[in-house]
PDB file of C-alpha atoms in Angstrom:
ATOM      1  CA  MET A   1     173.080  85.915 -80.092  1.00  0.00           C
ATOM      2  CA  THR A   2     176.118  86.747 -78.472  1.00  0.00           C
ATOM      3  CA  THR A   3     175.043  89.456 -75.755  1.00  0.00           C
ATOM      4  CA  LEU A   4     177.670  91.885 -75.291  1.00  0.00           C
ATOM      5  CA  PRO A   5     179.931  92.373 -71.698  1.00  0.00           C
ATOM      6  CA  PRO A   6     178.551  96.382 -70.408  1.00  0.00           C
ATOM      7  CA  ARG A   7     180.946  99.609 -70.834  1.00  0.00           C
ATOM      8  CA  PHE A   8     181.612  99.622 -67.710  1.00  0.00           C
ATOM      9  CA  GLU A   9     180.020  97.760 -64.744  1.00  0.00           C
ATOM     10  CA  VAL A  10     176.593  99.722 -63.220  1.00  0.00           C
ATOM     11  CA  THR A  11     173.089  97.855 -62.712  1.00  0.00           C
ATOM     12  CA  PRO A  12     169.727  99.497 -63.841  1.00  0.00           C
ATOM     13  CA  GLU A  13     169.031 100.299 -61.004  1.00  0.00           C
ATOM     14  CA  GLU A  14     171.886 102.759 -60.502  1.00  0.00           C
ATOM     15  CA  ILE A  15     171.128 104.160 -63.736  1.00  0.00           C
ATOM     16  CA  ASP A  16     167.456 105.065 -62.688  1.00  0.00           C
ATOM     17  CA  ARG A  17     168.825 106.705 -59.368  1.00  0.00           C
ATOM     18  CA  VAL A  18     171.170 108.401 -61.333  1.00  0.00           C
ATOM     19  CA  VAL A  19     168.201 110.124 -63.925  1.00  0.00           C
ATOM     20  CA  ALA A  20     166.132 110.620 -61.534  1.00  0.00           C
ATOM     21  CA  THR A  21     168.211 112.691 -59.283  1.00  0.00           C
ATOM     22  CA  PHE A  22     170.255 114.730 -62.494  1.00  0.00           C
ATOM     23  CA  TYR A  23     166.320 115.837 -63.556  1.00  0.00           C
ATOM     24  CA  ALA A  24     166.039 116.608 -60.103  1.00  0.00           C
ATOM     25  CA  ALA A  25     168.308 119.019 -59.414  1.00  0.00           C
ATOM     26  CA  ILE A  26     167.853 120.099 -63.549  1.00  0.00           C
ATOM     27  CA  ARG A  27     164.497 120.768 -62.239  1.00  0.00           C
ATOM     28  CA  GLU A  28     166.054 123.355 -60.155  1.00  0.00           C
ATOM     29  CA  HIS A  29     168.044 124.530 -62.111  1.00  0.00           C
ATOM     30  CA  PRO A  30     167.883 128.609 -62.899  1.00  0.00           C
ATOM     31  CA  GLY A  31     169.048 128.503 -66.436  1.00  0.00           C
ATOM     32  CA  LEU A  32     168.507 124.787 -67.494  1.00  0.00           C
ATOM     33  CA  GLY A  33     165.140 124.116 -65.724  1.00  0.00           C
ATOM     34  CA  PRO A  34     162.826 126.582 -67.972  1.00  0.00           C
ATOM     35  CA  VAL A  35     164.239 124.817 -71.053  1.00  0.00           C
ATOM     36  CA  PHE A  36     163.392 121.203 -70.067  1.00  0.00           C
ATOM     37  CA  ALA A  37     160.055 122.749 -68.572  1.00  0.00           C
ATOM     38  CA  ALA A  38     159.716 124.239 -71.905  1.00  0.00           C
ATOM     39  CA  HIS A  39     159.411 120.283 -72.915  1.00  0.00           C
ATOM     40  CA  VAL A  40     158.777 117.555 -70.375  1.00  0.00           C
ATOM     41  CA  THR A  41     154.950 118.112 -68.784  1.00  0.00           C
ATOM     42  CA  ASP A  42     155.221 114.232 -68.134  1.00  0.00           C
ATOM     43  CA  TRP A  43     159.279 114.045 -66.298  1.00  0.00           C
ATOM     44  CA  THR A  44     157.647 110.480 -64.518  1.00  0.00           C
ATOM     45  CA  SER A  45     158.212 109.059 -68.391  1.00  0.00           C
ATOM     46  CA  HIS A  46     161.286 111.115 -69.427  1.00  0.00           C
ATOM     47  CA  GLU A  47     163.471 110.191 -67.197  1.00  0.00           C
ATOM     48  CA  ALA A  48     161.924 106.333 -68.424  1.00  0.00           C
ATOM     49  CA  LYS A  49     163.036 107.155 -71.587  1.00  0.00           C
ATOM     50  CA  ILE A  50     165.996 108.877 -70.396  1.00  0.00           C
ATOM     51  CA  ALA A  51     166.731 105.766 -67.996  1.00  0.00           C
ATOM     52  CA  GLY A  52     166.603 103.673 -71.407  1.00  0.00           C
ATOM     53  CA  PHE A  53     168.594 105.402 -73.486  1.00  0.00           C
ATOM     54  CA  TRP A  54     171.757 104.714 -70.923  1.00  0.00           C
ATOM     55  CA  ARG A  55     170.546 101.041 -70.581  1.00  0.00           C
ATOM     56  CA  ASN A  56     171.006 100.994 -74.151  1.00  0.00           C
ATOM     57  CA  ALA A  57     174.539 102.879 -74.215  1.00  0.00           C
ATOM     58  CA  ILE A  58     176.052 100.917 -71.499  1.00  0.00           C
ATOM     59  CA  LEU A  59     174.686  97.445 -70.957  1.00  0.00           C
ATOM     60  CA  TYR A  60     173.456  97.099 -74.983  1.00  0.00           C
ATOM     61  CA  GLU A  61     169.450  97.326 -73.773  1.00  0.00           C
ATOM     62  CA  ARG A  62     167.300  97.149 -76.727  1.00  0.00           C
ATOM     63  CA  SER A  63     165.461  99.583 -74.538  1.00  0.00           C
ATOM     64  CA  TYR A  64     165.667 103.508 -76.405  1.00  0.00           C
ATOM     65  CA  ASP A  65     164.252 104.123 -79.577  1.00  0.00           C
ATOM     66  CA  GLY A  66     164.414 107.284 -80.399  1.00  0.00           C
ATOM     67  CA  ASN A  67     166.795 110.105 -81.759  1.00  0.00           C
ATOM     68  CA  PRO A  68     168.228 112.566 -79.749  1.00  0.00           C
ATOM     69  CA  LEU A  69     170.344 114.906 -82.129  1.00  0.00           C
ATOM     70  CA  GLU A  70     167.016 115.150 -83.902  1.00  0.00           C
ATOM     71  CA  VAL A  71     164.868 115.710 -80.138  1.00  0.00           C
ATOM     72  CA  HIS A  72     167.816 118.508 -78.805  1.00  0.00           C
ATOM     73  CA  GLN A  73     167.306 120.450 -82.778  1.00  0.00           C
ATOM     74  CA  ARG A  74     163.628 120.178 -82.774  1.00  0.00           C
ATOM     75  CA  ALA A  75     163.296 121.858 -79.285  1.00  0.00           C
ATOM     76  CA  GLY A  76     164.362 125.405 -80.521  1.00  0.00           C
ATOM     77  CA  ASN A  77     165.808 126.216 -76.997  1.00  0.00           C
ATOM     78  CA  VAL A  78     168.738 124.343 -76.886  1.00  0.00           C
ATOM     79  CA  ARG A  79     171.933 126.136 -76.976  1.00  0.00           C
ATOM     80  CA  PRO A  80     175.382 125.840 -77.418  1.00  0.00           C
ATOM     81  CA  GLY A  81     177.015 126.680 -74.794  1.00  0.00           C
ATOM     82  CA  MET A  82     174.136 125.987 -72.307  1.00  0.00           C
ATOM     83  CA  PHE A  83     176.282 121.866 -72.905  1.00  0.00           C
ATOM     84  CA  ASP A  84     178.596 122.846 -70.139  1.00  0.00           C
ATOM     85  CA  PRO A  85     176.586 123.227 -67.563  1.00  0.00           C
ATOM     86  CA  TRP A  86     174.464 120.794 -68.348  1.00  0.00           C
ATOM     87  CA  LEU A  87     177.368 118.161 -68.422  1.00  0.00           C
ATOM     88  CA  GLY A  88     178.992 119.726 -65.533  1.00  0.00           C
ATOM     89  CA  LEU A  89     175.169 119.092 -63.065  1.00  0.00           C
ATOM     90  CA  PHE A  90     175.647 115.521 -65.203  1.00  0.00           C
ATOM     91  CA  ASP A  91     178.969 114.923 -63.823  1.00  0.00           C
ATOM     92  CA  SER A  92     178.389 116.059 -60.049  1.00  0.00           C
ATOM     93  CA  VAL A  93     175.188 113.691 -60.076  1.00  0.00           C
ATOM     94  CA  LEU A  94     178.002 110.824 -60.989  1.00  0.00           C
ATOM     95  CA  LYS A  95     179.796 111.293 -58.527  1.00  0.00           C
ATOM     96  CA  ARG A  96     177.611 111.740 -55.893  1.00  0.00           C
ATOM     97  CA  GLU A  97     175.732 108.620 -57.037  1.00  0.00           C
ATOM     98  CA  LEU A  98     178.792 106.189 -57.935  1.00  0.00           C
ATOM     99  CA  ARG A  99     181.759 104.327 -57.029  1.00  0.00           C
ATOM    100  CA  PRO A 100     184.347 106.768 -58.520  1.00  0.00           C
ATOM    101  CA  GLU A 101     185.330 103.922 -61.369  1.00  0.00           C
ATOM    102  CA  THR A 102     181.736 104.246 -62.944  1.00  0.00           C
ATOM    103  CA  ALA A 103     180.970 108.009 -62.296  1.00  0.00           C
ATOM    104  CA  ALA A 104     184.754 108.491 -64.452  1.00  0.00           C
ATOM    105  CA  ALA A 105     183.732 105.222 -67.159  1.00  0.00           C
ATOM    106  CA  TRP A 106     180.312 107.172 -67.381  1.00  0.00           C
ATOM    107  CA  SER A 107     181.263 110.908 -67.712  1.00  0.00           C
ATOM    108  CA  ALA A 108     183.707 109.727 -70.989  1.00  0.00           C
ATOM    109  CA  LEU A 109     180.505 108.469 -72.302  1.00  0.00           C
ATOM    110  CA  ALA A 110     178.483 111.378 -71.925  1.00  0.00           C
ATOM    111  CA  HIS A 111     180.860 113.956 -73.064  1.00  0.00           C
ATOM    112  CA  ARG A 112     181.615 111.713 -76.048  1.00  0.00           C
ATOM    113  CA  ILE A 113     177.798 112.313 -76.333  1.00  0.00           C
ATOM    114  CA  GLY A 114     177.303 115.566 -75.490  1.00  0.00           C
ATOM    115  CA  ARG A 115     180.219 116.613 -77.999  1.00  0.00           C
ATOM    116  CA  GLY A 116     177.731 115.419 -80.797  1.00  0.00           C
ATOM    117  CA  LEU A 117     174.916 116.730 -80.052  1.00  0.00           C
ATOM    118  CA  ARG A 118     177.102 119.989 -79.058  1.00  0.00           C
ATOM    119  CA  TYR A 119     178.148 119.678 -83.083  1.00  0.00           C
ATOM    120  CA  GLY A 120     174.742 118.872 -83.914  1.00  0.00           C
ATOM    121  CA  VAL A 121     173.373 122.230 -82.313  1.00  0.00           C
ATOM    122  CA  VAL A 122     176.343 124.190 -82.999  1.00  0.00           C
ATOM    123  CA  GLU A 123     176.498 123.789 -86.817  1.00  0.00           C
ATOM    124  CA  ARG A 124     172.340 124.991 -86.927  1.00  0.00           C
ATOM    125  CA  GLU A 125     172.938 127.575 -84.692  1.00  0.00           C
ATOM    126  CA  THR A 126     175.997 129.788 -86.127  1.00  0.00           C
ATOM    127  CA  LEU A 127     176.595 133.263 -86.656  1.00  0.00           C
ATOM    128  CA  PRO A 128     177.651 134.915 -90.566  1.00  0.00           C
ATOM    129  CA  GLY A 129     181.106 133.619 -91.102  1.00  0.00           C
ATOM    130  CA  GLY A 130     180.587 130.057 -89.705  1.00  0.00           C
ATOM    131  CA  ILE A 131     181.074 130.989 -86.244  1.00  0.00           C
ATOM    132  CA  PRO A 132     179.084 129.069 -83.191  1.00  0.00           C
ATOM    133  CA  LYS A 133     176.683 131.099 -81.231  1.00  0.00           C
ATOM    134  CA  LEU A 134     177.208 129.942 -77.447  1.00  0.00           C
ATOM    135  CA  ARG A 135     173.986 131.485 -76.286  1.00  0.00           C
TER     136      ARG A 135
END
């Protein structure tokens, strides 16, 4: 079996650090913190699962088994207007924690994934006439 090269240079330890720093910031965020707190009771397990997601997405490890779109749709309190602050907070963590080229590459990947998640939520959350519900 051939191993794929990583999408960009980042170590598993850097992924773990970014995830931990991001979720520490999420817990303090006035708008996003309560959304996560409604669903996450074990932050250590949640962070390990999300770090596995990123190791799979970036390093092609087989360390994540889940369906992020389904989870966000089922949550019931995730709204399309939350994605911009969510990604903005993630970008600020990336810039603080990583080399500029690594932060930029990871940000581009996160925004691409975020667009897919936002689309999935917007499709479910529309007003009459197909107008997206942004808040």
